[in-house]
Structures are given as structure tokens and as C-alpha cells.
Amino acid sequence: MMDSDVMENRMKTRGQVPGLLAAVVLAGMQALSGQAADGWLHWRGPFQNGTTLEEGLPSKVGEAIWTYDIRGRGTPVISDGRMYSWGYKGTGPDLQEYLTCHDPETGQIFWQLGFNDFLSDTVYDRYTIGSPTVDDETGNIYLMTTAGEFFCVTPEGEIQWIHSMIERYGRLTFPNGRIGAPIIAGDLVIHHIINSYWGADGPARDRFYAFDKKTGDVVWSSTPGVGPKDSSFSSPVLGWANGRRVLYAGTGCGNVICLDVRTGDPIWRFQLSYGGINSSVVIHDNDKVIAISGKENIDDSKTGRMVALRTGREPAEGASGPLVLTYDDELWRNDLCMFTSSPILVGDHVWQVTHTGELVCVDANSGEILSSYKLGTSQLHASPVYGDGKIYIPIISGEFYILEVKGSEVSELDKVTLEGNCIGTPLVYNGKIYVHTTEKLYCFGKPGDNDGLVKPNLTERAPLPEEADSLQIIPADILLEPGDYVQVRTRVLDSNGMTLAEMPDSTGVDIQAFVPPTARVKARMNAEIMGKGLLIASEDPVPSAGAFKATYQGKSGIFRGRILPSIPFNEDFESFEINEAYPEGHVHHGVDFSYPPLPWIGARFKWDIREMEGNKVLAKTLDNVLFQRAITFIGGPDYSEYTVEADVMTDGNRRMKSNVGLINQRYFIYLVGNAQILEVSSNHDRVKQSVPFRWDQKKWYTLKSRVDMNADGSGVVRAKAWPKGEREPEAWTIEVEHRNAHAKGAPGVYGFSPQARYSVYMDNIRVYPNN
């Protein structure tokens, strides 16, 4: 729920651009700064390809200067004399991920922020498979947790903004825990997720989200691929193409993609494999992108391939992207195979560790394999780093190598065995080597400053601006509660996505409600634009969603938003009109239905509303086994101290039933049909407790849950269930204590139909304050 102080703060932080008049023309050459701050700001280094210009780097590992006992699977970064590492501590329900600020010389800790896992499928301690990124302008640090909390924090450890990507944008969770790292492009910070959101973004897809790095407002989202087969943590790589700032990345649908950094417009995609691509690409001579896959190829039965793709292709004039590239766009290919480790580029040589543990040198111009050096039997995640004529590379079994590079050949300078598995890429900076293993963080090398440290000059300039082409409205996606409001600002962009003018209060911009002609659900957001771009939500507590179209001097842009009711609220589905029918051949053919509430996250294709015994109820659909589980959020991510209650039922028989339940403050509370239990969980490997509870198929029950927080940050999750219509029992059926309890989170509903066999149903959903 949003109080007046929060609303006032939002108005202070959104829509204001200090020093700008109502419209500021940004004509002339626009500088897009590269790395200006001292440090190693991104896990791929200043050139985005795993290389450094620094000289005087270690040839031997030697004794550690310092170590820190924290497990990790990623890469630390350094900025202006501070190092930021990403690791995890604790076991069971007390495990937390920690962003830690160190002195890179001594390991001294300046501050530390801890984050819970929640509502995730992460298993086997697969945490912190990602890395922070530092903004060279502000020094702020950007990171996404394994649970999908994407945040900005200052060098002093103060969080500036945070988004729960699972609750706010429908991010999907995977057992492998792979997250990756964001990139920063000018005023944007960009991250890649797979999500199932709402409206046109309801289908599960790889999506890229760009946020204003200072305010956290979403500037654009982009869907450049097709249905994913896997998750992907391929880090985007920035480049230039035909005057446009672009990024390249791999996706969970097996594509290499290119999109416009300033607008998110998809430019092209190339289907490299059936499974996801997790390795990042490298750009060679700005005319080719080199990528590698470790999954089954599209055109033969082999697994894995490295390709070079021609850059610069674009959709035909007037056509929307992405353009689908063909094999004619390949410059070369070879049969190398790697699933998660990324290549590095040293001149005209690509160095790649394969899935069988070989370091291979490839000619970047022809794809010819020039040499191979055996490191171990396998490799996972960790990528090489090159500097001062040496390659630094850990392998998963714990060995760490320093190799001397002579042309296309390498020879061993040193090899040591570290504690734990080496999954993260090393950081090589200021004469030191930092390696994070699954046991500890190591610092090797020479104390003090390295005279061979070189500060790269990566300032780039965009082409001269062209004529105005479109509008960009910020925020591009809005979430409000009844009576809440937000300031929208407008940018005028040229055909290359560069900003020509910015209007912080959208003065002179005509903004009207807009229903896309392709929308299946013709709906409008129950809000109106007041003067100076102020969007105000109606006081009506009914959820709504829709789009708006902004027009200025003949150019236009679209933004959209949702309104979710404040607590208390309820939903009995009686207001929905049952006017849709499933086609012939569909598993639900003959069932009339209505679509679920449009503003709900993760509801599309997983639930419908239908008549049952004279009532309208929410029903789990069974047409797609990939959607046998539905995690659906019906409120905002910042709700807290509430109770959720609903009537629930499962189809099935004596031997097989489905699961149905609630989501309360980042905990699942559900009845498990086959096991005949009532369970509370937040991650199946961590927070999970249950008690016996006998319940029958085709019989309605009432399920109720609340979370009570204590002053020390601990809490108790309480739940009870009883046959619908009977007196509510006084005692709770289950009470689960959690030392690091989730203090807030979106309410929601949960359904799981194993093998898509039997539906579950819900009715009379109620959310109200605990007290």
C-alpha cells in the first residue's frame, strides 16, 4: 500500500531532469562515454571481450594476499579503489546472497547487503551465478539476485531503487540459477530475463529490459526471439551498426540477436541451436559477431557450433523486426562446442574453452582452428581473461592456470589447485588476480599499485542527429494503485534512436487511451492524463490495464500500465462475461470461458474463468504441459502484513490429484493432492515444511494464510485449511518460523497440474490486512 510520503517521494524522483527546460534540444554530436572511472567495471572488462591492456601482470599465482570465506560463482568488479563481490553464506532456510564492498588491497569489508532467495526453483546451491556492474558516471552498482531482485546501490551501500522482476514483470525461475550481468549504455542499464508478463507480453519469451539507471523507470522492453527452451545468462555486448547503437546477445530460444539499444527495437535474429545460448559473443572488426553454442544444431544432429555472423543487416524499410538471418549470413563456422563459457578476442585470434576442457585458438577471419591445449576434462561457466601476453583461466575442478601466449600457441607458466570449484571468471586488475570459488574469494599478486596499469579511453561519439522519427515515453510500463499517480516524460528520437529533445512534463504532447488492434482483450487502464503529463489512477478498486498513445508534431509512441487494487480487495469472478469458446480439437473444446484479469501477472494461457455449479470460478487450463504450473501475482510487490484467503478445489481421483494454493509475501502455501499435505515453501531446497492434511477431489476447501513479522526480522508463516462452509478452526494447521523472513511481497494464486492431467479451481479470493 502506498502512503503519502511514498507518493511525494515518487514525484520527486520521477520525471525531473535537473538543468533541463521544458524541452531541451540535444543537437550536435552526442558522446556515449565508455569506461572513464578507474577499475574493471564489468565482468568482461573495458573492451567487453575479456582482455586488458595492463602490463606487468603476474606470471605465477604465489601465496594469496588475502582470502575471504564466502562461496561464489561469479566475478567481482572494481571501481575507484573499491571491489564489489557477489557471494553467498548460510545453509538451509538461512542462506543469503551478499553484495560485499571490499578494499581490493586488503579484503577489508566496508559494507555488505544480504538478500533472500524466494519463490525460486534454484537447487544445489546454484547461487550468485552472475556479477555486479558499475556505472562509470555515478559509481553506482547494478546487480540482479538469483531471486530476480534487480537493484541499484551507491558506493556507500545505499539502495537507490529495486525491482522484484518475478513479481513486477513475471520473470520465470529455473533450477540452474543463471543470472548473468547487466550492461550500462549511457543513461540506461539493461538486463536480460525470460518472463511471462501480461497482454502482448503474456507468452513466455526472452526479453530485454532497459531502465533509467538513476530513477529505475523502465524505458523499454524488447522481445527479439521465439519461445525459449532454456534460460540464458548471455551478457549483452554493445556495438554500432548503420549509425545505431546496438547490442548482441544469446537467448534461451537458441538465437543470437541484435537490437537497438536506445529503443529496444529488434533488428535481427539468427537461430544457432535448438537449446539456449549462454555464452556471450565477441565483435571482430565491427563487421562480424562471433558466437558459440553447446546445444543441438538446427541443421544436423551434432551438438555445438561456433559461427561468425555478418553485422549490419536490417529489416526492409517499413517492416518491423527482427529480420531472420539465414545461413547465407554466416561468414564461417566450425564444430566447437561450449554451453556457458564465453570466448575472448585477442587481435585476430579467438580463444575459447570447450565443454571438454580444451583451450582452443580460432582464426577470427576464417574460423580455422589453429591450436588446442588440454586443461581438464570439462568446463562450466568460467571464461578466460587475457592480459600482458598471458591467459588466466580457472576450470571447474578447481585448477587455475596462467598460460603464456605466443601467436596461436600457449604454454604453461603456473598451475595451482584452489579450494572448491572454479565457476566464475577471474578478475585481473592492478597487478592482482581475484578468483571466486565455491569456497572462498582469493586475491593473488603483488601488493600496491601496478605501474603497468593502463586506463583505456573508450569514449565514442554517435553520428549527427537526423530528423525526428518517433516518441519514447518514460516510464514505458506503469504499475499504480487506485488514486496513485505518476509523471510521464517524453523524448523525441531520430531514426537511429538518438534523443533530439526531451520534455520532462510532456508539455504539448497529446496523450490518449489506446487499444491496440491486435489485442485479444480490448481493455483500457482506468486512469486519465491530467495537465503536464500527470497520469492519475481512478479511485475505483477494480483492477484494470491498457495502453496510451502519445502524439507530438506528427510523431507517436506507446506506453502501457496496470492498476492493481490496494488492500483490502476480493475477487469472486461474477463480473466477468463468459463469451469465449475454445476451438474444435482443443482439450477444453466445448467449454465457454472468459480470459483471466488482464493486470494479473502470469495468468494468461494458464487460467480461464468458467461457469461451475452456478458460480463463476478460476480454472487451471490443461492444454500445454509447459504450463502445468501457474504462479500468478494479483497484487503489487511491495504489499505486506496481509492475509490471503480463497476457496480451492482439485479434480482427479483417489490416486492422482493436483496442487492448489496461495502466495503470501513470497511464500507458497498450498495443498498437495497426491501427498495429502498442506505445505509452506519459498524454495524447495531451503524453506519447505508440511503437515498431513487429508482432502478429497471435487470438494471445495477454504485455505487461509498470513505472515507475521517480528522486530528482529524473523517471522512466522501461518496457514489453515478446512472444508468450505464449515466453521473455521481456531488453531492454525501449520506454523513455519523463518529467521530471515520475507518482509513484503505480492499476493497471488498457485496451481500445479502434474502432466496437465487434472484442473484445479479457485473462487472467492480475499486479501485483507492482518489486523
Coordinates of C-alpha atoms in Angstrom, one line a residue, residues 466-678:
E466 CA 18.7 13.0 -38.1
E467 CA 15.1 14.1 -38.4
A468 CA 12.6 13.2 -35.7
D469 CA 11.2 9.7 -36.2
S470 CA 9.3 8.6 -33.0
L471 CA 8.5 9.3 -29.4
Q472 CA 9.7 7.5 -26.4
I473 CA 7.5 7.7 -23.3
I474 CA 9.0 7.1 -19.8
P475 CA 8.0 5.1 -17.8
A476 CA 7.1 2.7 -20.7
D477 CA 5.3 0.4 -18.3
I478 CA 3.5 1.6 -15.2
L479 CA 2.1 0.0 -12.1
L480 CA -0.3 2.0 -9.9
E481 CA -2.8 1.6 -7.1
P482 CA -6.2 3.3 -7.1
G483 CA -5.7 7.1 -6.6
D484 CA -1.9 6.8 -7.2
Y485 CA -0.2 8.9 -9.9
V486 CA 3.0 9.1 -11.9
Q487 CA 4.7 11.7 -14.1
V488 CA 5.4 10.6 -17.7
R489 CA 8.1 12.3 -19.7
T490 CA 8.5 12.3 -23.5
R491 CA 11.6 12.0 -25.7
V492 CA 11.7 12.8 -29.4
L493 CA 14.0 10.3 -31.1
D494 CA 15.6 10.2 -34.6
S495 CA 15.7 7.2 -36.8
N496 CA 18.9 6.0 -35.0
G497 CA 17.2 6.1 -31.6
M498 CA 19.2 9.2 -30.5
T499 CA 17.4 11.8 -28.4
L500 CA 16.6 15.1 -30.2
A501 CA 14.5 16.7 -27.5
E502 CA 13.2 15.8 -24.0
M503 CA 10.1 17.1 -22.3
P504 CA 10.1 16.2 -18.6
D505 CA 6.4 17.0 -18.1
S506 CA 5.3 16.1 -21.7
T507 CA 4.1 19.7 -22.3
G508 CA 2.4 19.9 -25.7
V509 CA 2.2 16.1 -26.1
D510 CA -1.3 14.7 -26.8
I511 CA -1.8 11.5 -24.8
Q512 CA -4.9 9.4 -25.3
A513 CA -6.1 5.9 -24.3
F514 CA -5.3 3.4 -27.0
V515 CA -6.4 -0.1 -27.7
P516 CA -4.0 -2.0 -30.0
P517 CA -6.0 -3.5 -32.9
T518 CA -4.3 -6.9 -32.3
A519 CA -5.2 -7.1 -28.6
R520 CA -7.3 -10.2 -27.7
V521 CA -8.7 -8.4 -24.7
K522 CA -10.0 -4.9 -25.6
A523 CA -9.3 -3.2 -22.3
R524 CA -8.5 0.3 -21.0
M525 CA -6.4 1.3 -18.0
N526 CA -8.8 3.1 -15.6
A527 CA -6.7 6.3 -15.4
E528 CA -6.5 9.6 -17.1
I529 CA -3.9 12.1 -18.1
M530 CA -4.1 15.5 -16.4
G531 CA -2.0 18.5 -17.2
K532 CA 1.7 18.3 -17.7
G533 CA 1.9 14.5 -18.3
L534 CA 0.4 13.5 -14.9
L535 CA -1.2 10.1 -15.1
I536 CA -3.7 9.5 -12.3
A537 CA -5.4 6.2 -11.5
S538 CA -9.1 6.2 -10.7
E539 CA -10.1 5.6 -7.1
D540 CA -12.2 2.6 -8.3
P541 CA -10.7 -0.5 -6.7
V542 CA -11.3 -2.7 -9.7
P543 CA -8.1 -3.9 -11.5
S544 CA -7.5 -2.6 -15.0
A545 CA -4.8 -2.5 -17.7
G546 CA -4.3 -0.8 -21.0
A547 CA -2.2 1.3 -23.3
F548 CA -1.8 5.0 -24.1
K549 CA -0.7 6.7 -27.3
A550 CA 1.3 9.9 -27.2
T551 CA 1.5 12.2 -30.2
Y552 CA 3.7 15.2 -30.8
Q553 CA 4.2 17.1 -34.1
G554 CA 3.1 14.0 -36.1
K555 CA 5.2 11.5 -34.2
S556 CA 3.9 9.0 -31.8
G557 CA 4.8 6.5 -29.1
I558 CA 3.1 3.9 -26.9
F559 CA 3.2 3.2 -23.2
R560 CA 1.1 1.0 -21.1
G561 CA 0.2 0.3 -17.5
R562 CA -1.8 -1.6 -14.9
I563 CA -3.8 -0.7 -11.8
L564 CA -4.0 -3.2 -9.0
P565 CA -6.3 -2.7 -6.1
S566 CA -5.0 -1.7 -2.7
I567 CA -5.6 -3.9 0.3
P568 CA -8.3 -4.9 1.2
F569 CA -9.7 -6.4 -2.0
N570 CA -11.5 -9.5 -3.2
E571 CA -12.4 -11.3 -6.4
D572 CA -15.3 -13.7 -7.0
F573 CA -15.3 -13.5 -10.8
E574 CA -19.0 -12.9 -11.1
S575 CA -18.5 -9.7 -13.0
F576 CA -16.7 -11.5 -15.9
E577 CA -18.7 -12.2 -19.1
I578 CA -18.3 -15.7 -20.3
N579 CA -18.2 -15.1 -24.0
E580 CA -15.2 -17.0 -25.4
A581 CA -15.1 -20.6 -26.8
Y582 CA -12.2 -23.0 -27.3
P583 CA -11.8 -24.2 -30.9
E584 CA -12.5 -27.7 -32.1
G585 CA -9.7 -30.0 -31.3
H586 CA -8.7 -28.1 -28.2
V587 CA -8.5 -30.1 -24.9
H588 CA -11.2 -27.7 -23.5
H589 CA -13.4 -27.7 -26.6
G590 CA -17.0 -27.2 -25.5
V591 CA -16.1 -25.1 -22.5
D592 CA -17.1 -21.5 -22.6
F593 CA -14.8 -19.2 -20.8
S594 CA -13.5 -15.7 -20.1
Y595 CA -9.9 -14.6 -20.0
P596 CA -8.4 -14.0 -16.5
P597 CA -8.0 -10.5 -15.2
L598 CA -5.6 -8.7 -17.6
P599 CA -3.5 -7.0 -14.9
W600 CA -2.6 -10.3 -13.2
I601 CA 0.9 -11.4 -13.9
G602 CA 1.5 -14.9 -15.2
A603 CA -2.2 -15.7 -15.7
R604 CA -2.5 -15.7 -19.5
F605 CA -2.7 -19.2 -21.0
K606 CA -2.6 -20.8 -17.6
W607 CA -6.1 -19.9 -16.2
D608 CA -9.5 -19.2 -17.5
I609 CA -12.8 -18.2 -15.9
R610 CA -15.8 -20.6 -16.4
E611 CA -19.2 -21.5 -15.0
M612 CA -19.3 -24.2 -12.4
E613 CA -22.4 -25.1 -10.3
G614 CA -24.0 -21.7 -10.8
N615 CA -20.8 -19.8 -9.9
K616 CA -18.0 -18.3 -12.0
V617 CA -14.6 -19.7 -10.9
L618 CA -11.0 -19.5 -11.9
A619 CA -9.9 -22.8 -13.6
K620 CA -6.4 -24.1 -14.3
T621 CA -6.1 -24.9 -18.1
L622 CA -4.6 -28.1 -19.3
D623 CA -3.7 -27.5 -23.0
N624 CA 0.0 -27.1 -22.6
V625 CA 2.2 -29.3 -20.4
L626 CA 4.8 -26.5 -20.3
F627 CA 2.2 -24.5 -18.3
Q628 CA 1.3 -27.3 -15.9
R629 CA 2.4 -24.9 -13.1
A630 CA 0.9 -21.4 -12.7
I631 CA 2.5 -18.8 -10.4
T632 CA 0.2 -15.8 -10.7
F633 CA 0.5 -12.5 -8.9
I634 CA -2.7 -10.5 -8.2
G635 CA -1.2 -7.6 -6.3
G636 CA 1.9 -5.4 -6.1
P637 CA 5.4 -6.5 -4.9
D638 CA 5.5 -4.0 -2.0
Y639 CA 2.4 -5.3 -0.2
S640 CA 3.0 -6.5 3.4
E641 CA 1.2 -7.6 6.6
Y642 CA -1.8 -9.1 4.9
T643 CA -3.9 -12.2 4.9
V644 CA -4.9 -14.2 1.8
E645 CA -7.9 -16.5 1.7
A646 CA -9.6 -18.4 -1.1
D647 CA -11.9 -21.4 -1.8
V648 CA -10.0 -24.1 -3.6
M649 CA -10.7 -27.5 -5.3
T650 CA -9.0 -30.1 -7.4
D651 CA -10.2 -32.6 -10.0
G652 CA -8.7 -36.1 -10.0
N653 CA -9.3 -39.4 -8.4
R654 CA -8.2 -41.4 -5.4
R655 CA -4.7 -42.0 -6.9
M656 CA -3.9 -38.7 -8.6
K657 CA -4.8 -35.1 -7.8
S658 CA -3.3 -31.7 -8.5
N659 CA -2.0 -29.0 -6.2
V660 CA -3.6 -25.6 -5.4
G661 CA -2.8 -22.7 -3.2
L662 CA -1.9 -19.2 -2.4
I663 CA 1.1 -16.9 -2.5
N664 CA 1.6 -14.7 0.5
Q665 CA 4.6 -12.3 1.0
R666 CA 6.9 -14.5 -1.1
Y667 CA 5.8 -17.8 0.4
F668 CA 3.8 -20.6 -1.3
I669 CA 1.0 -22.1 0.8
Y670 CA -0.7 -25.0 -1.0
L671 CA -2.5 -28.2 -0.7
V672 CA -0.6 -31.1 -2.3
G673 CA -3.1 -33.6 -3.7
N674 CA -1.1 -36.8 -4.1
A675 CA 0.9 -36.4 -0.8
Q676 CA -2.2 -35.2 1.2
I677 CA -0.4 -32.4 2.9
L678 CA -0.5 -28.7 3.5

